[in-house]
Tab-separated table of C-alpha atoms and ligand atoms in Angstrom:
chain	number	residue	atom	x	y	z
T	667	MET	CA	0.000	0.000	0.000
T	668	ILE	CA	1.502	3.337	-1.018
T	669	ARG	CA	-0.006	6.534	0.317
T	670	LEU	CA	1.412	9.804	-0.910
T	671	ASN	CA	-0.365	12.470	1.088
T	672	ARG	CA	-0.911	15.909	-0.338
T	673	SER	CA	0.715	17.191	2.842
T	674	VAL	CA	4.013	15.532	1.868
T	675	VAL	CA	4.201	17.875	-1.099
T	676	ILE	CA	3.323	20.867	1.058
T	677	ALA	CA	5.847	19.799	3.688
T	678	ALA	CA	8.536	19.332	1.083
T	679	PHE	CA	7.855	22.743	-0.428
T	680	SER	CA	7.842	24.561	2.885
T	681	LEU	CA	11.059	22.828	3.914
T	682	PHE	CA	12.528	23.827	0.568
T	683	PHE	CA	11.733	27.487	1.149
T	684	VAL	CA	12.991	27.322	4.729
T	685	SER	CA	16.260	25.846	3.507
T	686	LEU	CA	16.624	28.558	0.865
T	687	PHE	CA	16.904	31.070	3.644
T	688	SER	CA	18.885	28.983	6.085
T	689	ALA	CA	22.637	29.368	6.467
T	690	HIS	CA	23.294	25.783	5.386
T	691	GLY	CA	21.245	25.857	2.197
T	692	ALA	CA	19.187	22.910	0.994
T	693	GLY	CA	20.210	20.175	3.427
T	694	ASN	CA	18.799	16.771	4.286
T	695	ASP	CA	15.709	18.354	5.872
T	696	ALA	CA	14.412	19.322	2.444
T	697	GLN	CA	14.181	15.692	1.365
T	698	PRO	CA	10.844	13.893	1.709
T	699	LEU	CA	10.339	11.234	4.347
T	700	ILE	CA	9.597	7.642	3.432
T	701	VAL	CA	8.232	5.321	6.112
T	702	LEU	CA	8.480	1.559	5.621
T	703	LYS	CA	6.183	-0.609	7.762
T	704	ALA	CA	5.899	-4.376	8.126
T	705	ALA	CA	4.609	-6.933	10.601
T	706	ARG	CA	8.192	-7.770	11.587
T	707	LEU	CA	11.627	-6.182	11.571
T	708	PHE	CA	15.105	-7.700	11.720
T	709	ASP	CA	17.571	-5.028	12.822
T	710	GLY	CA	20.643	-6.870	11.518
T	711	LYS	CA	22.191	-7.817	14.849
T	712	SER	CA	19.557	-8.904	17.407
T	713	LYS	CA	18.842	-12.553	18.181
T	714	ALA	CA	15.109	-12.150	17.440
T	715	LEU	CA	12.770	-10.232	15.169
T	716	ILE	CA	10.623	-7.438	16.576
T	717	THR	CA	6.973	-6.909	15.685
T	718	ASN	CA	5.286	-3.889	14.072
T	719	GLY	CA	8.483	-2.777	12.393
T	720	VAL	CA	8.902	0.782	11.198
T	721	VAL	CA	11.865	2.326	9.371
T	722	ILE	CA	11.948	6.033	8.639
T	723	VAL	CA	14.109	7.127	5.714
T	724	GLN	CA	15.093	10.610	4.672
T	725	GLY	CA	17.267	11.077	1.615
T	726	THR	CA	19.963	8.420	1.701
T	727	THR	CA	19.739	7.750	5.419
T	728	ILE	CA	17.724	5.958	8.096
T	729	THR	CA	16.542	8.526	10.627
T	730	ASP	CA	14.857	6.003	12.925
T	731	ALA	CA	13.947	2.315	13.119
T	732	GLY	CA	12.060	0.258	15.663
T	733	SER	CA	8.717	-1.099	16.780
T	734	ASN	CA	5.499	0.945	16.592
T	735	LEU	CA	7.265	4.238	15.900
T	736	PRO	CA	4.947	7.228	15.359
T	737	ILE	CA	4.589	8.107	11.662
T	738	PRO	CA	5.827	11.644	10.983
T	739	SER	CA	3.176	13.772	9.327
T	740	GLY	CA	3.551	14.181	5.613
T	741	ALA	CA	5.591	11.042	5.153
T	742	GLN	CA	5.060	8.634	2.267
T	743	VAL	CA	4.108	5.346	3.920
T	744	ILE	CA	4.765	1.957	2.334
T	745	ASP	CA	3.121	-0.803	4.364
T	746	PHE	CA	4.254	-4.325	3.446
T	747	GLY	CA	1.841	-6.070	5.807
T	748	ASP	CA	2.838	-9.684	6.519
T	749	ALA	CA	6.517	-9.190	5.753
T	750	THR	CA	9.863	-8.614	7.444
T	751	LEU	CA	12.025	-5.541	6.987
T	752	SER	CA	15.740	-6.286	7.025
T	753	PRO	CA	18.983	-4.495	6.256
T	754	GLY	CA	19.993	-5.080	2.634
T	755	PHE	CA	21.839	-8.370	2.303
T	756	MET	CA	25.582	-8.417	1.709
T	757	ASP	CA	27.508	-11.118	-0.168
T	758	ALA	CA	31.136	-11.432	0.911
T	759	HIS	CA	32.224	-13.399	-2.143
T	760	THR	CA	31.064	-12.688	-5.685
T	761	HIS	CA	32.547	-12.340	-9.157
T	762	VAL	CA	29.959	-10.069	-10.784
T	763	THR	CA	32.080	-9.546	-13.906
T	764	ALA	CA	32.284	-13.256	-14.635
T	765	ASP	CA	30.120	-16.221	-15.561
T	766	TYR	CA	31.602	-19.641	-14.868
T	767	THR	CA	28.404	-21.606	-15.534
T	768	GLY	CA	27.849	-24.016	-18.412
T	769	ASN	CA	30.371	-26.446	-19.849
T	770	PHE	CA	33.703	-25.558	-18.246
T	771	THR	CA	35.943	-26.145	-21.268
T	772	GLU	CA	33.629	-24.448	-23.773
T	773	ARG	CA	33.223	-21.445	-21.493
T	774	ARG	CA	36.982	-21.182	-20.947
T	775	LEU	CA	37.628	-21.039	-24.704
T	776	LYS	CA	34.657	-18.737	-25.349
T	777	THR	CA	36.025	-16.209	-22.856
T	778	LEU	CA	39.347	-16.175	-24.740
T	779	GLU	CA	37.464	-15.403	-27.975
T	780	THR	CA	35.472	-12.509	-26.530
T	781	ASN	CA	36.850	-8.999	-26.319
T	782	VAL	CA	36.994	-7.460	-22.880
T	783	SER	CA	34.599	-4.594	-23.662
T	784	GLU	CA	31.955	-7.171	-24.534
T	785	LEU	CA	32.688	-9.125	-21.361
T	786	ALA	CA	32.299	-5.907	-19.372
T	787	LEU	CA	28.910	-5.166	-20.946
T	788	MET	CA	27.824	-8.716	-20.154
T	789	ALA	CA	28.344	-7.932	-16.464
T	790	ILE	CA	25.609	-5.255	-16.452
T	791	PRO	CA	22.665	-7.675	-16.071
T	792	ASN	CA	24.658	-9.619	-13.442
T	793	ALA	CA	24.845	-6.473	-11.330
T	794	ARG	CA	21.131	-5.796	-11.742
T	795	VAL	CA	19.907	-9.263	-10.758
T	796	THR	CA	22.217	-9.244	-7.730
T	797	VAL	CA	20.768	-6.052	-6.254
T	798	GLU	CA	17.235	-7.099	-7.219
T	799	ALA	CA	17.805	-10.273	-5.172
T	800	GLY	CA	18.249	-8.011	-2.147
T	801	PHE	CA	22.053	-7.855	-2.109
T	802	THR	CA	22.759	-4.144	-1.765
T	803	THR	CA	26.501	-4.589	-1.089
T	804	VAL	CA	28.923	-7.211	-2.407
T	805	ARG	CA	32.602	-7.889	-2.202
T	806	ASP	CA	33.810	-8.779	-5.680
T	807	LEU	CA	36.728	-11.086	-4.994
T	808	GLY	CA	38.666	-11.188	-8.205
T	809	SER	CA	38.097	-10.138	-11.789
T	810	ARG	CA	40.577	-10.944	-14.520
T	811	PHE	CA	40.484	-11.897	-18.146
T	812	GLU	CA	43.519	-13.646	-19.567
T	813	GLY	CA	45.819	-11.319	-21.482
T	814	SER	CA	43.857	-8.211	-20.487
T	815	HIS	CA	44.883	-5.387	-18.194
T	816	ASP	CA	41.437	-3.900	-17.975
T	817	PHE	CA	39.980	-3.472	-14.526
T	818	VAL	CA	36.395	-4.394	-15.340
T	819	ASP	CA	35.378	-4.690	-11.673
T	820	VAL	CA	36.631	-1.175	-10.939
T	821	ALA	CA	34.699	0.175	-13.933
T	822	LEU	CA	31.548	-1.665	-12.886
T	823	ARG	CA	31.827	-0.439	-9.275
T	824	ASN	CA	32.288	3.141	-10.420
T	825	ALA	CA	29.488	3.044	-13.004
T	826	ILE	CA	27.104	1.730	-10.335
T	827	ALA	CA	28.239	4.339	-7.817
T	828	ARG	CA	27.607	7.082	-10.394
T	829	GLY	CA	24.116	5.752	-11.085
T	830	ILE	CA	24.885	4.895	-14.711
T	831	ILE	CA	23.841	1.284	-14.221
T	832	VAL	CA	21.847	-0.527	-11.553
T	833	GLY	CA	23.708	-2.774	-9.156
T	834	PRO	CA	24.937	-3.354	-5.640
T	835	ARG	CA	27.553	-1.256	-3.865
T	836	MET	CA	30.783	-3.062	-4.745
T	837	LEU	CA	34.044	-3.527	-2.899
T	838	VAL	CA	36.372	-4.933	-5.524
T	839	ALA	CA	39.615	-6.919	-5.376
T	840	THR	CA	40.836	-6.421	-8.978
T	841	TYR	CA	43.176	-9.375	-9.746
T	842	GLY	CA	43.443	-11.915	-6.994
T	843	ILE	CA	47.048	-12.548	-5.988
T	844	GLY	CA	48.468	-16.045	-6.343
T	845	ALA	CA	51.562	-18.120	-6.990
T	846	THR	CA	52.961	-19.301	-10.319
T	847	GLY	CA	50.990	-22.400	-11.291
T	848	GLY	CA	48.547	-21.815	-8.447
T	849	HIS	CA	44.788	-21.428	-8.392
T	850	PHE	CA	44.897	-17.877	-9.830
T	851	ASP	CA	47.428	-18.568	-12.592
T	852	ASP	CA	45.065	-18.595	-15.576
T	853	THR	CA	47.826	-19.709	-17.940
T	854	ALA	CA	48.098	-23.034	-16.087
T	855	GLY	CA	46.715	-25.881	-18.188
T	856	PHE	CA	47.523	-24.135	-21.467
T	857	ARG	CA	50.614	-24.834	-23.598
T	858	ASP	CA	53.719	-23.228	-22.103
T	859	LEU	CA	54.072	-19.543	-23.079
T	860	LEU	CA	50.941	-19.651	-25.213
T	861	PHE	CA	50.198	-16.135	-23.934
T	862	GLY	CA	53.705	-14.892	-24.803
T	863	ARG	CA	55.162	-14.625	-21.291
T	864	GLU	CA	54.812	-15.934	-17.782
T	865	PRO	CA	52.261	-13.904	-15.802
T	866	ASP	CA	53.704	-11.513	-13.207
T	867	TYR	CA	52.545	-9.069	-10.533
T	868	THR	CA	50.672	-7.071	-13.171
T	869	ASP	CA	48.472	-10.161	-13.546
T	870	GLY	CA	48.366	-10.750	-9.798
T	871	ILE	CA	50.891	-13.596	-9.983
T	872	ALA	CA	53.776	-13.224	-7.567
T	873	ASP	CA	56.387	-15.428	-5.891
T	874	GLY	CA	58.411	-14.310	-2.885
T	875	PRO	CA	57.608	-11.698	-0.223
T	876	ASP	CA	58.826	-8.654	-2.176
T	877	ALA	CA	56.927	-9.590	-5.333
T	878	ILE	CA	53.812	-10.147	-3.240
T	879	ARG	CA	54.156	-6.701	-1.676
T	880	LYS	CA	54.462	-5.246	-5.167
T	881	ALA	CA	51.371	-7.141	-6.305
T	882	VAL	CA	49.364	-5.778	-3.343
T	883	ARG	CA	50.535	-2.238	-4.110
T	884	PHE	CA	49.723	-2.687	-7.808
T	885	GLN	CA	46.141	-3.815	-7.099
T	886	ILE	CA	45.476	-0.941	-4.713
T	887	LYS	CA	47.042	1.551	-7.133
T	888	ASN	CA	44.515	0.369	-9.693
T	889	GLY	CA	41.464	0.638	-7.467
T	890	ALA	CA	41.227	-2.412	-5.206
T	891	ASP	CA	39.123	-1.897	-2.055
T	892	VAL	CA	40.039	-5.308	-0.658
T	893	ILE	CA	42.883	-7.725	-1.384
T	894	LYS	CA	42.178	-11.302	-2.395
T	895	ALA	CA	44.799	-14.025	-2.552
T	896	ALA	CA	44.781	-17.758	-3.214
T	897	VAL	CA	46.851	-19.431	-0.516
T	898	SER	CA	45.786	-22.984	-1.349
T	899	GLY	CA	44.733	-24.860	-4.434
T	900	GLY	CA	41.196	-24.635	-5.760
T	901	VAL	CA	38.493	-26.579	-7.526
T	902	LEU	CA	38.220	-24.742	-10.862
T	903	SER	CA	41.920	-24.661	-11.756
T	904	MET	CA	43.575	-27.206	-13.992
T	905	THR	CA	47.020	-28.033	-12.613
T	906	ASP	CA	46.951	-27.776	-8.817
T	907	GLU	CA	45.678	-30.019	-6.055
T	908	VAL	CA	42.684	-28.559	-4.252
T	909	ASP	CA	44.285	-28.314	-0.803
T	910	THR	CA	48.024	-27.757	-1.337
T	911	PRO	CA	49.599	-24.698	0.317
T	912	GLN	CA	50.557	-22.180	-2.383
T	913	PHE	CA	52.304	-19.491	-0.354
T	914	THR	CA	55.030	-19.957	2.233
T	915	PRO	CA	54.566	-18.492	5.736
T	916	ALA	CA	57.042	-15.737	4.775
T	917	GLU	CA	54.967	-14.910	1.679
T	918	MET	CA	51.753	-14.857	3.723
T	919	ALA	CA	53.330	-12.604	6.325
T	920	ALA	CA	54.274	-10.130	3.555
T	921	LEU	CA	50.801	-10.385	2.020
T	922	VAL	CA	49.043	-9.594	5.290
T	923	ASP	CA	51.496	-6.931	6.438
T	924	GLU	CA	51.413	-5.000	3.158
T	925	THR	CA	47.618	-5.192	2.888
T	926	HIS	CA	47.068	-4.012	6.448
T	927	ARG	CA	49.654	-1.214	6.107
T	928	LEU	CA	47.529	0.106	3.252
T	929	ARG	CA	44.440	-0.263	5.507
T	930	LYS	CA	42.677	-2.910	3.449
T	931	LYS	CA	41.247	-6.276	4.400
T	932	ILE	CA	42.803	-9.485	3.151
T	933	ALA	CA	40.463	-12.278	2.037
T	934	VAL	CA	42.121	-15.559	1.161
T	935	HIS	CA	40.813	-18.338	-1.016
T	936	CYS	CA	41.744	-21.461	0.929
T	937	HIS	CA	40.451	-25.023	0.942
T	938	GLY	CA	43.428	-26.740	2.583
T	939	ASP	CA	43.976	-27.046	6.313
T	940	GLN	CA	47.729	-26.392	6.418
T	941	ALA	CA	47.460	-23.286	4.236
T	942	ALA	CA	44.566	-22.024	6.363
T	943	ARG	CA	46.481	-22.503	9.591
T	944	GLU	CA	49.454	-20.576	8.224
T	945	ALA	CA	47.209	-17.842	6.814
T	946	ILE	CA	45.305	-17.441	10.082
T	947	GLU	CA	48.565	-17.260	12.010
T	948	ALA	CA	49.763	-14.587	9.567
T	949	GLY	CA	46.625	-12.575	10.417
T	950	VAL	CA	44.326	-12.750	7.383
T	951	ASP	CA	40.836	-11.276	7.838
T	952	SER	CA	38.841	-14.076	6.230
T	953	ILE	CA	39.179	-17.623	4.968
T	954	GLU	CA	37.053	-18.119	1.843
T	955	HIS	CA	35.689	-21.687	1.264
T	956	GLY	CA	37.631	-23.488	4.031
T	957	SER	CA	36.482	-26.940	2.921
T	958	PHE	CA	39.103	-29.083	4.675
T	959	LEU	CA	39.568	-27.089	7.885
T	960	LYS	CA	40.054	-29.248	10.962
T	961	PRO	CA	38.472	-28.388	14.324
T	962	GLU	CA	41.841	-27.196	15.703
T	963	THR	CA	42.166	-24.749	12.809
T	964	LEU	CA	38.597	-23.507	13.308
T	965	GLN	CA	39.411	-23.058	16.996
T	966	LEU	CA	42.414	-20.946	15.984
T	967	MET	CA	40.069	-18.805	13.850
T	968	LYS	CA	37.764	-18.390	16.820
T	969	THR	CA	40.691	-17.316	19.014
T	970	LYS	CA	42.102	-14.892	16.439
T	971	GLY	CA	38.712	-13.527	15.324
T	972	THR	CA	39.214	-14.677	11.715
T	973	TYR	CA	36.026	-14.829	9.628
T	974	LEU	CA	34.923	-17.865	7.653
T	975	VAL	CA	33.081	-17.340	4.345
T	976	PRO	CA	31.979	-20.863	3.449
T	977	THR	CA	30.497	-20.295	-0.086
T	978	LEU	CA	28.281	-23.383	0.112
T	979	MET	CA	26.487	-22.361	-3.102
T	980	ALA	CA	29.628	-22.914	-5.177
T	981	THR	CA	30.175	-26.566	-4.300
T	982	GLU	CA	26.411	-27.153	-4.369
T	983	TRP	CA	26.192	-25.902	-7.952
T	984	ILE	CA	29.278	-27.731	-9.213
T	985	LEU	CA	28.199	-31.038	-7.650
T	986	GLY	CA	24.753	-30.617	-9.230
T	987	LYS	CA	26.305	-30.129	-12.720
T	988	ILE	CA	29.336	-32.341	-12.276
T	989	ASP	CA	29.341	-33.548	-15.900
T	990	ALA	CA	30.017	-29.992	-17.099
T	991	TYR	CA	33.545	-30.137	-15.627
T	992	PRO	CA	36.676	-32.018	-16.766
T	993	PRO	CA	37.369	-35.214	-14.762
T	994	VAL	CA	40.289	-33.663	-12.861
T	995	LEU	CA	38.007	-30.896	-11.573
T	996	GLN	CA	35.195	-33.346	-10.803
T	997	ALA	CA	37.473	-35.209	-8.399
T	998	LYS	CA	38.487	-31.975	-6.658
T	999	ALA	CA	34.863	-30.799	-6.359
T	1000	ARG	CA	33.774	-34.132	-4.870
T	1001	ALA	CA	36.559	-34.053	-2.290
T	1002	ALA	CA	35.810	-30.442	-1.263
T	1003	GLY	CA	32.062	-31.081	-1.206
T	1004	ALA	CA	32.448	-34.157	0.981
T	1005	ALA	CA	34.628	-32.300	3.494
T	1006	ARG	CA	32.769	-29.020	3.779
T	1007	THR	CA	29.676	-30.333	5.601
T	1008	GLU	CA	31.531	-31.430	8.712
T	1009	MET	CA	33.742	-28.330	8.555
T	1010	PHE	CA	30.732	-26.007	8.491
T	1011	ARG	CA	28.959	-27.831	11.317
T	1012	ASN	CA	32.129	-27.619	13.422
T	1013	ALA	CA	32.519	-23.915	12.684
T	1014	VAL	CA	28.944	-23.231	13.827
T	1015	LYS	CA	29.437	-25.345	16.959
T	1016	LEU	CA	32.686	-23.551	17.860
T	1017	GLY	CA	31.189	-20.103	17.307
T	1018	VAL	CA	33.569	-19.031	14.519
T	1019	LYS	CA	32.491	-15.726	12.959
T	1020	ILE	CA	30.762	-16.697	9.709
T	1021	GLY	CA	29.969	-14.266	6.900
T	1022	LEU	CA	27.578	-15.130	4.089
T	1023	GLY	CA	29.340	-15.473	0.755
T	1024	THR	CA	28.396	-17.446	-2.316
T	1025	ASP	CA	31.031	-17.352	-5.095
T	1026	ALA	CA	28.429	-15.948	-7.510
T	1027	ALA	CA	29.534	-16.611	-11.129
T	1028	VAL	CA	30.149	-20.290	-10.298
T	1029	TYR	CA	26.311	-20.434	-10.247
T	1030	PRO	CA	24.035	-17.996	-12.169
T	1031	HIS	CA	23.996	-14.475	-10.698
T	1032	GLY	CA	20.938	-13.458	-8.715
T	1033	GLN	CA	20.529	-16.741	-6.818
T	1034	ASN	CA	22.744	-15.521	-3.950
T	1035	ALA	CA	19.992	-15.875	-1.332
T	1036	LYS	CA	19.942	-19.657	-1.738
T	1037	GLU	CA	23.020	-19.649	0.496
T	1038	PHE	CA	20.761	-18.891	3.500
T	1039	LYS	CA	19.007	-22.258	3.248
T	1040	LEU	CA	22.258	-24.149	2.734
T	1041	MET	CA	23.651	-22.599	5.924
T	1042	PHE	CA	20.406	-23.303	7.771
T	1043	ASP	CA	20.305	-26.927	6.602
T	1044	LEU	CA	23.833	-27.458	7.947
T	1045	GLY	CA	22.883	-26.314	11.434
T	1046	MET	CA	23.032	-22.526	11.507
T	1047	PRO	CA	19.933	-20.952	13.102
T	1048	ALA	CA	17.987	-18.790	10.621
T	1049	ILE	CA	18.540	-15.624	12.637
T	1050	ASP	CA	22.306	-16.233	12.583
T	1051	ALA	CA	22.248	-16.783	8.819
T	1052	LEU	CA	20.484	-13.401	8.520
T	1053	ARG	CA	23.109	-11.799	10.758
T	1054	ALA	CA	25.862	-13.399	8.649
T	1055	ALA	CA	24.499	-11.547	5.607
T	1056	THR	CA	24.095	-8.189	7.363
T	1057	SER	CA	25.916	-7.009	10.508
T	1058	VAL	CA	28.597	-9.735	10.422
T	1059	ASN	CA	29.472	-9.017	6.801
T	1060	ALA	CA	29.431	-5.267	7.459
T	1061	GLU	CA	32.096	-5.798	10.125
T	1062	LEU	CA	34.097	-8.124	7.874
T	1063	PHE	CA	33.971	-5.551	5.060
T	1064	GLY	CA	35.029	-2.764	7.452
T	1065	ILE	CA	31.928	-0.664	6.717
T	1066	ALA	CA	29.807	-1.379	9.811
T	1067	GLN	CA	29.564	2.331	10.612
T	1068	LYS	CA	27.584	2.815	7.360
T	1069	VAL	CA	25.557	-0.343	6.654
T	1070	GLY	CA	24.525	-3.751	8.032
T	1071	THR	CA	21.858	-2.721	10.539
T	1072	LEU	CA	18.584	-0.785	10.577
T	1073	GLU	CA	19.608	2.041	12.882
T	1074	LYS	CA	19.496	5.803	12.941
T	1075	GLY	CA	22.302	7.260	10.869
T	1076	LYS	CA	22.943	4.201	8.693
T	1077	LEU	CA	22.537	4.300	4.918
T	1078	ALA	CA	19.029	3.263	3.890
T	1079	ASP	CA	19.806	-0.175	2.437
T	1080	ILE	CA	16.590	-2.042	3.196
T	1081	VAL	CA	14.779	-5.111	1.896
T	1082	ALA	CA	11.292	-6.482	2.544
T	1083	ILE	CA	11.069	-10.268	2.839
T	1084	PRO	CA	7.590	-11.838	2.530
T	1085	GLY	CA	6.385	-13.550	5.714
T	1086	ASP	CA	8.823	-14.532	8.445
T	1087	PRO	CA	12.304	-15.692	7.335
T	1088	THR	CA	12.961	-17.277	10.744
T	1089	ALA	CA	9.978	-19.591	10.100
T	1090	ASP	CA	10.880	-20.213	6.435
T	1091	ILE	CA	14.424	-19.227	5.515
T	1092	THR	CA	13.675	-19.605	1.782
T	1093	ALA	CA	11.588	-16.416	2.045
T	1094	THR	CA	14.939	-14.618	1.642
T	1095	GLU	CA	14.889	-15.860	-1.974
T	1096	ARG	CA	11.716	-13.849	-2.666
T	1097	VAL	CA	12.428	-10.290	-1.516
T	1098	SER	CA	9.672	-8.023	-2.795
T	1099	PHE	CA	11.292	-4.663	-2.152
T	1100	VAL	CA	14.832	-3.365	-2.341
T	1101	MET	CA	16.019	0.091	-1.349
T	1102	LYS	CA	19.657	1.080	-1.759
T	1103	GLU	CA	20.882	4.302	-0.193
T	1104	GLY	CA	17.330	5.615	-0.028
T	1105	LYS	CA	16.518	4.835	-3.671
T	1106	ILE	CA	13.900	2.202	-4.458
T	1107	VAL	CA	15.548	-0.347	-6.763
T	1108	LYS	CA	12.680	-2.843	-6.828
T	1109	ASN	CA	9.125	-2.959	-5.491
T	1110	THR	CA	6.943	-5.920	-6.403
T	1111	ALA	CA	5.152	-5.999	-3.033
T	1112	LYS	CA	1.401	-6.485	-3.366
T	1113	PRO	CA	-0.544	-3.703	-1.655
Z	1218	LIG	ZN1	35.595	-17.045	-5.828
């Protein structure tokens, strides 16, 4: 139900004229108020929903949120009825510029045939479906196209921020950093020197502490908000084992030290237990995937405050389409998939900080919210899965002062979920309303 009172117009006009004559000019006060109401509200951090939720938005910002708040006169009221208001979801692990679905080998060759401008344009609908799924902020953990030095993720982030295209707020990693022949070395599996030279720090490939420092500096110089590195093998790479360590402790120490000196977070792709232990000891901010982590390693994460981003969607998708991958990758996917269930259950039991992340691009963009049910099915309470996607991720991203909760002063990133997501977690897959920074991106709610 949308009610736009005549008084809102009058109020807006009078505020406009007041601001014309005020010392500060046309400030936030001149902007109309929008009030969002629903039967329930999840504030992003509490252990339970509250009833009769109200969020008051002015301009880009939440001015108040809570239960049964009085409606300011002149406000536009949107009442969602039997629904739950929540902070916009956040995905800690996406690749919005990429699409890794379909037959692996065909897709790999097709990408080599396609010019990078075309690949960049193909990312536009990916960005739209992601925000329309309720994900108002994402970390984009690696974007590279073999032989190209275009920073497509930086361009996409900036175009979204300028309002040129519709998408989530993006924190991008540019090229993930990895070792020669490791998970991020895209020339691995092709004939030697097919691409004319061995990749180097300008491709994110670095060996030795000094080269790794240079690679970190190069990414940040070119627009990285967050640093991503592959410290163990991975599933979708042709020549490495899925769990081998790919950086030495000295290399990891340099990686973490350089990243933190430049005041960025370091997210590491890691399936293997030994690599994870060394990375956690070096002080990384998050372990992405973590398939083979032993309880002792998870306990170390708990002690050090390291986040786990389990990306259950990625293995789920690959295992469901296993024939689309070459046999060597099938074996790696099966091993990681078999290990991750116990790992995730242990992490929940131990109280490791868990952020929601999906590895979007491995599965079709826009299905990010399916991760909630996977986490729930493996033993995480629904309310904690919701927190993982909101306040926990906001802390992991280092932007908790701006987003992640419905509180006065936060940016108005708000979604409406039909019904009660703590009674049916799959309701997160059907958000009917998305607001990003005070702008309505989607509204399919029935009045
Ligand atoms: Zn990934």
